[in-house]
């Protein structure tokens, strides 16, 4: 199967070949003909499957081939002002910018113009771009609503609406805004909805918004990860950073995306990597859009070897040829694990996913293994095997956290008093391999070995 077989127009074929897209991915094979035929679409697929081109290619083609109605007035004056004819809504700024870049690439030999409307950056430029006219707008809901309320956006001529990562928009609380936005588009339109999962609220929205849709379901979670070499380190919390530094001494890891649970965690990991002379930057929601873009482009161009991210920040970012994903923390939602590791091994490349699992994350590991239908191989030969095999009680955890904060505060004030660099704070320092106490195990059921004293 080729893009030519899918009746993609020559101007787009030329662009795809320039992007080195030789053959369509499964979702492209199914979605492109359906969208070209004017059908609504319900796509159950996640990022990494090629879904952007699956909707973007037919949209560019439909809008280009109906240019008469497109450019300008209803009378079809091709020299009139451009009107927004396709609206693509996405949950995150990064995803919107990435889709915009992709559409620019796919439409480079057509007259289509697209604009990304996202929060976190100056509104003025976006107002100007809208005034200059755009055929396709890719937007996050908040900023788009602001601009709509200020009458900078007119959706009355929209022909095709795409809701991308609808489940994530639901998670992030955007669904009300999305419905408000869509109510401003004509009811007679084509609608495409993509979602990695189908919670009831999304299924209900799909039933309301889509008219007899073609359904395309691609790669259930467990098959996406088959190409990826996965491993797990059972390790104590206090040793994760040391193990990470150790892993990254290996120069064959050219670039790695490291996931942490919290924004502070991301900052801490990035800071400690830099201290160990491993170039790293953190990317999360507390950073400005510019800082996030800068971190991302430093990572893409190889200036930074490690990007440390939270799930929300990483969602949708497109990094070609990422070889390693490292889970500093395991996610509590098993699907998130699949999303995370799916960032490596894309477009047929093989990838490596390494996960650190502390005692409190064992239940998450079990859920993940249940979802992917296999046991993740354990790396047993490492200097920091798990010694703490009893999860702390809530009170103990709170006490340890308070001690950590206090130690950190003391070391900061000591450092500022002597004007030196702060010493690294250590709470519950993990024992060195030599002075290791005998582990006591209370976790027999999982069947993992040495570190748990079996
Ligand atoms: P997406 O799921 O749209 O984020 O796409 C995932 C990655 O695959 C992106 O880096 C795309 O540029 C790439 N890609 C999409 N379609 C193809 C294709 N047909 N051939 C090769 N690479 C592709």
GROMACS .gro file of C-alpha atoms and ligand atoms in nm:
model
  477
    1UNK     CA    1   0.000   0.000   0.000
    2UNK     CA    2   0.130   0.346  -0.092
    3UNK     CA    3   0.001   0.699  -0.033
    4UNK     CA    4  -0.067   0.706  -0.406
    5UNK     CA    5  -0.303   0.407  -0.363
    6UNK     CA    6  -0.489   0.612  -0.104
    7UNK     CA    7  -0.556   0.877  -0.373
    8UNK     CA    8  -0.344   1.139  -0.203
    9UNK     CA    9  -0.295   1.438  -0.437
   10UNK     CA   10   0.046   1.492  -0.602
   11UNK     CA   11   0.135   1.809  -0.408
   12UNK     CA   12   0.097   1.622  -0.079
   13UNK     CA   13   0.270   1.308  -0.214
   14UNK     CA   14   0.569   1.524  -0.294
   15UNK     CA   15   0.575   1.661   0.061
   16UNK     CA   16   0.537   1.317   0.220
   17UNK     CA   17   0.820   1.183   0.015
   18UNK     CA   18   1.032   1.480   0.123
   19UNK     CA   19   0.950   1.380   0.484
   20UNK     CA   20   1.063   1.024   0.400
   21UNK     CA   21   0.720   0.874   0.462
   22UNK     CA   22   0.746   0.572   0.233
   23UNK     CA   23   0.431   0.380   0.326
   24UNK     CA   24   0.121   0.475   0.521
   25UNK     CA   25   0.085   0.352   0.879
   26UNK     CA   26  -0.223   0.136   0.958
   27UNK     CA   27  -0.424   0.430   1.089
   28UNK     CA   28  -0.337   0.633   0.779
   29UNK     CA   29  -0.447   0.346   0.553
   30UNK     CA   30  -0.785   0.336   0.721
   31UNK     CA   31  -0.849   0.701   0.801
   32UNK     CA   32  -0.731   0.880   0.486
   33UNK     CA   33  -0.987   0.725   0.246
   34UNK     CA   34  -1.270   0.767   0.500
   35UNK     CA   35  -1.195   1.134   0.561
   36UNK     CA   36  -1.147   1.200   0.188
   37UNK     CA   37  -1.493   1.049   0.135
   38UNK     CA   38  -1.634   1.312   0.372
   39UNK     CA   39  -1.713   1.069   0.655
   40UNK     CA   40  -1.700   1.143   1.027
   41UNK     CA   41  -1.435   0.942   1.207
   42UNK     CA   42  -1.390   0.794   1.552
   43UNK     CA   43  -1.024   0.703   1.593
   44UNK     CA   44  -0.909   0.502   1.891
   45UNK     CA   45  -0.537   0.559   1.864
   46UNK     CA   46  -0.254   0.717   2.051
   47UNK     CA   47   0.031   0.946   1.959
   48UNK     CA   48   0.305   0.756   1.780
   49UNK     CA   49   0.074   0.573   1.541
   50UNK     CA   50   0.094   0.840   1.271
   51UNK     CA   51  -0.246   0.982   1.354
   52UNK     CA   52  -0.151   1.343   1.277
   53UNK     CA   53  -0.097   1.267   0.910
   54UNK     CA   54  -0.405   1.041   0.919
   55UNK     CA   55  -0.625   1.346   0.966
   56UNK     CA   56  -0.401   1.627   0.839
   57UNK     CA   57  -0.334   1.482   0.492
   58UNK     CA   58  -0.701   1.439   0.391
   59UNK     CA   59  -0.793   1.776   0.546
   60UNK     CA   60  -0.528   1.957   0.341
   61UNK     CA   61  -0.645   1.771   0.033
   62UNK     CA   62  -1.015   1.840   0.087
   63UNK     CA   63  -0.956   2.209   0.153
   64UNK     CA   64  -0.716   2.243  -0.142
   65UNK     CA   65  -0.946   2.077  -0.387
   66UNK     CA   66  -1.243   2.291  -0.278
   67UNK     CA   67  -1.047   2.612  -0.300
   68UNK     CA   68  -1.325   2.787  -0.489
   69UNK     CA   69  -1.547   2.783  -0.182
   70UNK     CA   70  -1.248   2.823   0.036
   71UNK     CA   71  -1.076   3.139  -0.046
   72UNK     CA   72  -1.292   3.430   0.034
   73UNK     CA   73  -1.658   3.488  -0.013
   74UNK     CA   74  -1.939   3.244  -0.044
   75UNK     CA   75  -1.940   3.331  -0.413
   76UNK     CA   76  -1.608   3.154  -0.435
   77UNK     CA   77  -1.382   3.449  -0.497
   78UNK     CA   78  -1.036   3.291  -0.487
   79UNK     CA   79  -0.876   3.625  -0.401
   80UNK     CA   80  -1.095   3.702  -0.101
   81UNK     CA   81  -0.976   3.674   0.258
   82UNK     CA   82  -0.900   3.330   0.390
   83UNK     CA   83  -1.149   3.183   0.628
   84UNK     CA   84  -1.097   2.921   0.896
   85UNK     CA   85  -1.223   2.603   0.735
   86UNK     CA   86  -1.072   2.347   0.964
   87UNK     CA   87  -1.033   2.362   1.341
   88UNK     CA   88  -0.813   2.117   1.530
   89UNK     CA   89  -0.842   2.117   1.911
   90UNK     CA   90  -0.571   1.959   2.123
   91UNK     CA   91  -0.509   1.938   2.498
   92UNK     CA   92  -0.154   2.075   2.513
   93UNK     CA   93   0.047   2.356   2.360
   94UNK     CA   94   0.326   2.123   2.258
   95UNK     CA   95   0.090   1.899   2.069
   96UNK     CA   96  -0.072   2.198   1.894
   97UNK     CA   97   0.266   2.333   1.786
   98UNK     CA   98   0.376   1.993   1.670
   99UNK     CA   99   0.062   1.940   1.464
  100UNK     CA  100   0.108   2.287   1.317
  101UNK     CA  101   0.465   2.200   1.216
  102UNK     CA  102   0.351   1.872   1.064
  103UNK     CA  103   0.073   2.040   0.868
  104UNK     CA  104   0.317   2.301   0.743
  105UNK     CA  105   0.540   2.021   0.617
  106UNK     CA  106   0.258   1.824   0.453
  107UNK     CA  107   0.107   2.134   0.290
  108UNK     CA  108   0.430   2.300   0.176
  109UNK     CA  109   0.343   2.253  -0.192
  110UNK     CA  110  -0.018   2.375  -0.154
  111UNK     CA  111  -0.168   2.716  -0.074
  112UNK     CA  112  -0.289   2.609   0.271
  113UNK     CA  113  -0.194   2.827   0.563
  114UNK     CA  114  -0.221   2.715   0.925
  115UNK     CA  115  -0.193   2.896   1.254
  116UNK     CA  116  -0.142   2.758   1.605
  117UNK     CA  117  -0.334   2.933   1.881
  118UNK     CA  118  -0.193   2.837   2.220
  119UNK     CA  119  -0.168   2.987   2.566
  120UNK     CA  120   0.151   3.085   2.746
  121UNK     CA  121   0.278   3.309   2.465
  122UNK     CA  122   0.189   3.661   2.352
  123UNK     CA  123  -0.161   3.692   2.211
  124UNK     CA  124  -0.073   3.976   1.973
  125UNK     CA  125   0.119   3.766   1.724
  126UNK     CA  126  -0.167   3.521   1.710
  127UNK     CA  127  -0.420   3.801   1.652
  128UNK     CA  128  -0.203   3.923   1.366
  129UNK     CA  129  -0.175   3.577   1.216
  130UNK     CA  130  -0.551   3.538   1.234
  131UNK     CA  131  -0.601   3.874   1.067
  132UNK     CA  132  -0.370   3.767   0.786
  133UNK     CA  133  -0.598   3.467   0.742
  134UNK     CA  134  -0.563   3.094   0.801
  135UNK     CA  135  -0.735   2.794   0.646
  136UNK     CA  136  -0.653   2.565   0.938
  137UNK     CA  137  -0.637   2.662   1.305
  138UNK     CA  138  -0.480   2.429   1.558
  139UNK     CA  139  -0.564   2.539   1.909
  140UNK     CA  140  -0.573   2.463   2.278
  141UNK     CA  141  -0.920   2.541   2.412
  142UNK     CA  142  -0.841   2.815   2.668
  143UNK     CA  143  -0.663   3.062   2.440
  144UNK     CA  144  -0.901   2.997   2.153
  145UNK     CA  145  -1.200   3.080   2.373
  146UNK     CA  146  -1.031   3.403   2.486
  147UNK     CA  147  -0.976   3.506   2.125
  148UNK     CA  148  -1.329   3.404   2.031
  149UNK     CA  149  -1.469   3.615   2.313
  150UNK     CA  150  -1.267   3.909   2.181
  151UNK     CA  151  -1.410   3.847   1.833
  152UNK     CA  152  -1.075   3.761   1.676
  153UNK     CA  153  -1.195   3.420   1.561
  154UNK     CA  154  -1.484   3.340   1.332
  155UNK     CA  155  -1.576   2.973   1.314
  156UNK     CA  156  -1.883   3.014   1.092
  157UNK     CA  157  -1.708   2.873   0.786
  158UNK     CA  158  -1.552   2.569   0.951
  159UNK     CA  159  -1.604   2.254   0.745
  160UNK     CA  160  -1.391   2.002   0.935
  161UNK     CA  161  -1.339   1.981   1.312
  162UNK     CA  162  -1.082   1.753   1.476
  163UNK     CA  163  -1.080   1.674   1.847
  164UNK     CA  164  -0.740   1.525   1.915
  165UNK     CA  165  -0.661   1.333   2.234
  166UNK     CA  166  -1.016   1.382   2.353
  167UNK     CA  167  -0.960   1.168   2.664
  168UNK     CA  168  -0.675   1.393   2.768
  169UNK     CA  169  -0.890   1.702   2.714
  170UNK     CA  170  -1.144   1.543   2.945
  171UNK     CA  171  -0.873   1.467   3.207
  172UNK     CA  172  -0.751   1.824   3.190
  173UNK     CA  173  -1.099   1.968   3.241
  174UNK     CA  174  -1.139   2.116   2.892
  175UNK     CA  175  -1.453   1.939   2.781
  176UNK     CA  176  -1.687   2.225   2.872
  177UNK     CA  177  -1.470   2.470   2.674
  178UNK     CA  178  -1.452   2.227   2.383
  179UNK     CA  179  -1.830   2.202   2.366
  180UNK     CA  180  -1.862   2.581   2.383
  181UNK     CA  181  -1.614   2.624   2.098
  182UNK     CA  182  -1.774   2.362   1.878
  183UNK     CA  183  -2.118   2.514   1.927
  184UNK     CA  184  -1.988   2.812   1.726
  185UNK     CA  185  -1.904   2.597   1.422
  186UNK     CA  186  -2.175   2.507   1.169
  187UNK     CA  187  -2.370   2.194   1.258
  188UNK     CA  188  -2.328   2.075   0.901
  189UNK     CA  189  -1.963   1.979   0.908
  190UNK     CA  190  -1.730   1.681   0.916
  191UNK     CA  191  -1.604   1.582   1.263
  192UNK     CA  192  -1.309   1.361   1.350
  193UNK     CA  193  -1.251   1.252   1.709
  194UNK     CA  194  -0.934   1.079   1.829
  195UNK     CA  195  -0.885   0.932   2.173
  196UNK     CA  196  -0.639   0.678   2.312
  197UNK     CA  197  -0.903   0.549   2.553
  198UNK     CA  198  -1.282   0.561   2.544
  199UNK     CA  199  -1.415   0.652   2.888
  200UNK     CA  200  -1.797   0.685   2.902
  201UNK     CA  201  -1.789   1.067   2.883
  202UNK     CA  202  -1.596   1.051   2.556
  203UNK     CA  203  -1.814   0.776   2.412
  204UNK     CA  204  -2.117   0.990   2.494
  205UNK     CA  205  -1.963   1.299   2.335
  206UNK     CA  206  -1.873   1.097   2.026
  207UNK     CA  207  -2.231   0.974   2.002
  208UNK     CA  208  -2.359   1.332   2.017
  209UNK     CA  209  -2.106   1.492   1.784
  210UNK     CA  210  -2.037   1.231   1.520
  211UNK     CA  211  -2.271   1.138   1.244
  212UNK     CA  212  -2.252   0.770   1.152
  213UNK     CA  213  -1.873   0.767   1.197
  214UNK     CA  214  -1.623   0.526   1.049
  215UNK     CA  215  -1.451   0.363   1.346
  216UNK     CA  216  -1.079   0.301   1.336
  217UNK     CA  217  -0.904   0.131   1.622
  218UNK     CA  218  -0.529   0.096   1.617
  219UNK     CA  219  -0.282  -0.092   1.833
  220UNK     CA  220  -0.428  -0.189   2.162
  221UNK     CA  221  -0.184  -0.083   2.430
  222UNK     CA  222  -0.015  -0.420   2.467
  223UNK     CA  223   0.099  -0.454   2.106
  224UNK     CA  224   0.257  -0.108   2.077
  225UNK     CA  225   0.512  -0.198   2.337
  226UNK     CA  226   0.622  -0.526   2.190
  227UNK     CA  227   0.906  -0.373   1.990
  228UNK     CA  228   1.042  -0.201   2.298
  229UNK     CA  229   1.307  -0.363   2.514
  230UNK     CA  230   1.178  -0.318   2.867
  231UNK     CA  231   1.349  -0.373   3.201
  232UNK     CA  232   1.281  -0.299   3.565
  233UNK     CA  233   1.513  -0.214   3.853
  234UNK     CA  234   1.376  -0.288   4.199
  235UNK     CA  235   1.544  -0.015   4.394
  236UNK     CA  236   1.505   0.205   4.698
  237UNK     CA  237   1.382   0.557   4.648
  238UNK     CA  238   1.702   0.709   4.790
  239UNK     CA  239   1.918   0.524   4.536
  240UNK     CA  240   1.728   0.604   4.218
  241UNK     CA  241   1.930   0.913   4.135
  242UNK     CA  242   2.260   0.729   4.181
  243UNK     CA  243   2.141   0.446   3.959
  244UNK     CA  244   2.025   0.696   3.697
  245UNK     CA  245   2.362   0.872   3.698
  246UNK     CA  246   2.529   0.535   3.667
  247UNK     CA  247   2.314   0.430   3.372
  248UNK     CA  248   2.380   0.756   3.195
  249UNK     CA  249   2.756   0.709   3.225
  250UNK     CA  250   2.697   0.476   2.935
  251UNK     CA  251   2.760   0.695   2.633
  252UNK     CA  252   2.562   0.467   2.406
  253UNK     CA  253   2.253   0.627   2.556
  254UNK     CA  254   2.258   0.922   2.321
  255UNK     CA  255   1.933   1.077   2.437
  256UNK     CA  256   1.691   0.982   2.711
  257UNK     CA  257   1.353   1.104   2.821
  258UNK     CA  258   1.317   1.060   3.197
  259UNK     CA  259   0.973   1.065   3.357
  260UNK     CA  260   0.910   1.181   3.710
  261UNK     CA  261   0.584   1.197   3.901
  262UNK     CA  262   0.609   1.561   4.009
  263UNK     CA  263   0.736   1.891   3.876
  264UNK     CA  264   0.969   1.928   4.174
  265UNK     CA  265   1.093   1.578   4.111
  266UNK     CA  266   1.171   1.671   3.749
  267UNK     CA  267   1.366   1.979   3.862
  268UNK     CA  268   1.554   1.780   4.124
  269UNK     CA  269   1.651   1.500   3.886
  270UNK     CA  270   1.766   1.745   3.618
  271UNK     CA  271   1.969   1.942   3.872
  272UNK     CA  272   2.139   1.631   4.010
  273UNK     CA  273   2.221   1.505   3.660
  274UNK     CA  274   2.386   1.835   3.575
  275UNK     CA  275   2.589   1.811   3.895
  276UNK     CA  276   2.712   1.476   3.765
  277UNK     CA  277   2.806   1.644   3.434
  278UNK     CA  278   2.517   1.490   3.243
  279UNK     CA  279   2.340   1.763   3.049
  280UNK     CA  280   1.973   1.766   3.142
  281UNK     CA  281   1.676   2.000   3.139
  282UNK     CA  282   1.335   1.970   3.301
  283UNK     CA  283   1.012   2.035   3.115
  284UNK     CA  284   0.685   2.079   3.304
  285UNK     CA  285   0.382   2.299   3.348
  286UNK     CA  286   0.551   2.548   3.583
  287UNK     CA  287   0.791   2.649   3.309
  288UNK     CA  288   0.699   2.920   3.061
  289UNK     CA  289   0.612   2.815   2.711
  290UNK     CA  290   0.939   2.966   2.588
  291UNK     CA  291   1.142   2.773   2.844
  292UNK     CA  292   0.968   2.451   2.745
  293UNK     CA  293   1.025   2.513   2.375
  294UNK     CA  294   1.390   2.596   2.439
  295UNK     CA  295   1.439   2.278   2.645
  296UNK     CA  296   1.273   2.074   2.374
  297UNK     CA  297   1.481   2.219   2.093
  298UNK     CA  298   1.805   2.180   2.294
  299UNK     CA  299   1.713   1.817   2.339
  300UNK     CA  300   1.622   1.769   1.974
  301UNK     CA  301   1.945   1.923   1.849
  302UNK     CA  302   2.156   1.719   2.092
  303UNK     CA  303   2.274   2.004   2.316
  304UNK     CA  304   2.094   1.844   2.608
  305UNK     CA  305   2.126   1.471   2.648
  306UNK     CA  306   1.844   1.415   2.895
  307UNK     CA  307   1.499   1.567   2.909
  308UNK     CA  308   1.321   1.518   3.241
  309UNK     CA  309   0.946   1.551   3.214
  310UNK     CA  310   0.616   1.507   3.388
  311UNK     CA  311   0.342   1.323   3.201
  312UNK     CA  312   0.136   1.627   3.114
  313UNK     CA  313   0.436   1.817   2.978
  314UNK     CA  314   0.555   1.522   2.775
  315UNK     CA  315   0.219   1.438   2.629
  316UNK     CA  316   0.228   1.482   2.257
  317UNK     CA  317   0.584   1.605   2.222
  318UNK     CA  318   0.732   1.463   1.910
  319UNK     CA  319   1.093   1.358   1.930
  320UNK     CA  320   1.227   1.162   1.639
  321UNK     CA  321   1.453   0.871   1.710
  322UNK     CA  322   1.439   0.874   2.085
  323UNK     CA  323   1.632   0.567   2.196
  324UNK     CA  324   1.564   0.551   2.571
  325UNK     CA  325   1.274   0.623   2.801
  326UNK     CA  326   1.348   0.599   3.172
  327UNK     CA  327   1.074   0.589   3.432
  328UNK     CA  328   1.226   0.742   3.744
  329UNK     CA  329   0.885   0.687   3.899
  330UNK     CA  330   0.632   0.434   3.780
  331UNK     CA  331   0.296   0.590   3.693
  332UNK     CA  332  -0.008   0.487   3.895
  333UNK     CA  333  -0.216   0.456   3.577
  334UNK     CA  334  -0.091   0.160   3.373
  335UNK     CA  335  -0.193   0.313   3.038
  336UNK     CA  336   0.040   0.602   3.116
  337UNK     CA  337   0.330   0.357   3.120
  338UNK     CA  338   0.236   0.250   2.768
  339UNK     CA  339   0.207   0.613   2.656
  340UNK     CA  340   0.544   0.693   2.807
  341UNK     CA  341   0.742   0.408   2.663
  342UNK     CA  342   0.565   0.448   2.328
  343UNK     CA  343   0.776   0.762   2.280
  344UNK     CA  344   1.064   0.537   2.194
  345UNK     CA  345   1.058   0.274   1.923
  346UNK     CA  346   0.853   0.491   1.690
  347UNK     CA  347   0.797   0.440   1.320
  348UNK     CA  348   0.956   0.096   1.328
  349UNK     CA  349   1.265   0.188   1.530
  350UNK     CA  350   1.356  -0.026   1.827
  351UNK     CA  351   1.364   0.140   2.166
  352UNK     CA  352   1.462   0.080   2.525
  353UNK     CA  353   1.247   0.150   2.830
  354UNK     CA  354   1.403   0.127   3.175
  355UNK     CA  355   1.192   0.163   3.488
  356UNK     CA  356   1.282   0.214   3.852
  357UNK     CA  357   1.040   0.065   4.099
  358UNK     CA  358   1.053   0.140   4.470
  359UNK     CA  359   0.859  -0.058   4.728
  360UNK     CA  360   0.558   0.173   4.719
  361UNK     CA  361   0.534   0.138   4.341
  362UNK     CA  362   0.507  -0.241   4.341
  363UNK     CA  363   0.126  -0.229   4.305
  364UNK     CA  364   0.170  -0.001   4.000
  365UNK     CA  365   0.415  -0.249   3.852
  366UNK     CA  366   0.163  -0.529   3.895
  367UNK     CA  367  -0.107  -0.324   3.721
  368UNK     CA  368   0.129  -0.243   3.434
  369UNK     CA  369   0.228  -0.606   3.386
  370UNK     CA  370  -0.138  -0.703   3.387
  371UNK     CA  371  -0.213  -0.447   3.116
  372UNK     CA  372   0.076  -0.539   2.889
  373UNK     CA  373   0.024  -0.909   2.958
  374UNK     CA  374   0.382  -0.990   3.051
  375UNK     CA  375   0.636  -0.970   3.329
  376UNK     CA  376   0.892  -0.699   3.268
  377UNK     CA  377   1.239  -0.856   3.296
  378UNK     CA  378   1.419  -0.749   3.611
  379UNK     CA  379   1.780  -0.627   3.605
  380UNK     CA  380   1.922  -0.795   3.912
  381UNK     CA  381   2.287  -0.721   3.869
  382UNK     CA  382   2.314  -0.362   3.984
  383UNK     CA  383   2.474  -0.193   4.285
  384UNK     CA  384   2.153  -0.074   4.451
  385UNK     CA  385   1.914  -0.366   4.497
  386UNK     CA  386   1.601  -0.296   4.697
  387UNK     CA  387   1.658  -0.323   5.070
  388UNK     CA  388   1.352  -0.152   5.206
  389UNK     CA  389   1.085  -0.410   5.149
  390UNK     CA  390   0.818  -0.281   5.384
  391UNK     CA  391   0.623   0.015   5.255
  392UNK     CA  392   0.637   0.299   5.508
  393UNK     CA  393   0.320   0.383   5.696
  394UNK     CA  394   0.165   0.721   5.618
  395UNK     CA  395   0.307   0.865   5.939
  396UNK     CA  396   0.657   0.735   5.858
  397UNK     CA  397   0.637   0.875   5.507
  398UNK     CA  398   0.532   1.216   5.640
  399UNK     CA  399   0.812   1.206   5.896
  400UNK     CA  400   1.072   1.119   5.632
  401UNK     CA  401   0.948   1.399   5.406
  402UNK     CA  402   0.966   1.649   5.694
  403UNK     CA  403   1.321   1.531   5.771
  404UNK     CA  404   1.417   1.566   5.406
  405UNK     CA  405   1.283   1.922   5.392
  406UNK     CA  406   1.455   2.014   5.717
  407UNK     CA  407   1.787   1.869   5.598
  408UNK     CA  408   1.750   2.056   5.272
  409UNK     CA  409   1.668   2.382   5.455
  410UNK     CA  410   1.965   2.340   5.691
  411UNK     CA  411   2.205   2.267   5.411
  412UNK     CA  412   2.083   2.572   5.217
  413UNK     CA  413   2.122   2.803   5.515
  414UNK     CA  414   2.464   2.654   5.595
  415UNK     CA  415   2.570   2.706   5.236
  416UNK     CA  416   2.453   3.064   5.226
  417UNK     CA  417   2.626   3.132   5.560
  418UNK     CA  418   2.964   3.018   5.426
  419UNK     CA  419   2.893   3.129   5.071
  420UNK     CA  420   2.960   2.784   4.931
  421UNK     CA  421   2.755   2.549   4.718
  422UNK     CA  422   2.481   2.371   4.915
  423UNK     CA  423   2.566   2.020   5.019
  424UNK     CA  424   2.330   1.761   4.878
  425UNK     CA  425   2.044   1.698   5.119
  426UNK     CA  426   2.006   1.343   5.230
  427UNK     CA  427   1.717   1.201   5.420
  428UNK     CA  428   1.724   0.835   5.508
  429UNK     CA  429   2.045   0.792   5.313
  430UNK     CA  430   2.040   0.452   5.155
  431UNK     CA  431   2.311   0.223   5.281
  432UNK     CA  432   2.611   0.167   5.061
  433UNK     CA  433   2.639  -0.181   4.917
  434UNK     CA  434   2.909  -0.269   5.173
  435UNK     CA  435   2.712  -0.174   5.484
  436UNK     CA  436   2.389  -0.319   5.361
  437UNK     CA  437   2.164  -0.469   5.631
  438UNK     CA  438   1.996  -0.800   5.567
  439UNK     CA  439   1.674  -0.732   5.380
  440UNK     CA  440   1.351  -0.841   5.536
  441UNK     CA  441   1.084  -0.935   5.290
  442UNK     CA  442   0.713  -0.903   5.323
  443UNK     CA  443   0.646  -0.930   4.953
  444UNK     CA  444   0.650  -1.289   4.844
  445UNK     CA  445   0.351  -1.294   4.621
  446UNK     CA  446   0.504  -1.112   4.326
  447UNK     CA  447   0.766  -1.371   4.272
  448UNK     CA  448   1.056  -1.131   4.228
  449UNK     CA  449   1.378  -1.254   4.366
  450UNK     CA  450   1.702  -1.151   4.519
  451UNK     CA  451   1.633  -0.798   4.632
  452UNK     CA  452   1.340  -0.919   4.833
  453UNK     CA  453   1.539  -1.181   5.013
  454UNK     CA  454   1.395  -1.491   4.850
  455LIG     P1  455   0.208   1.086   1.527
  455LIG     O1  456   0.137   0.966   1.583
  455LIG     O2  457   0.125   1.160   1.429
  455LIG     O3  458   0.261   1.173   1.638
  455LIG     O4  459   0.335   1.034   1.444
  455LIG     C1  460   0.441   0.965   1.505
  455LIG     C2  461   0.572   0.980   1.429
  455LIG     O5  462   0.572   0.902   1.310
  455LIG     C3  463   0.603   1.122   1.385
  455LIG     O6  464   0.740   1.143   1.408
  455LIG     C4  465   0.572   1.125   1.237
  455LIG     O7  466   0.652   1.219   1.169
  455LIG     C5  467   0.606   0.982   1.196
  455LIG     N1  468   0.524   0.931   1.084
  455LIG     C6  469   0.391   0.946   1.068
  455LIG     N2  470   0.349   0.881   0.958
  455LIG     C7  471   0.457   0.822   0.903
  455LIG     C8  472   0.478   0.739   0.787
  455LIG     N3  473   0.379   0.704   0.708
  455LIG     N4  474   0.604   0.696   0.762
  455LIG     C9  475   0.706   0.730   0.846
  455LIG     N5  476   0.693   0.808   0.956
  455LIG    C10  477   0.570   0.853   0.985
   0.00000   0.00000   0.00000
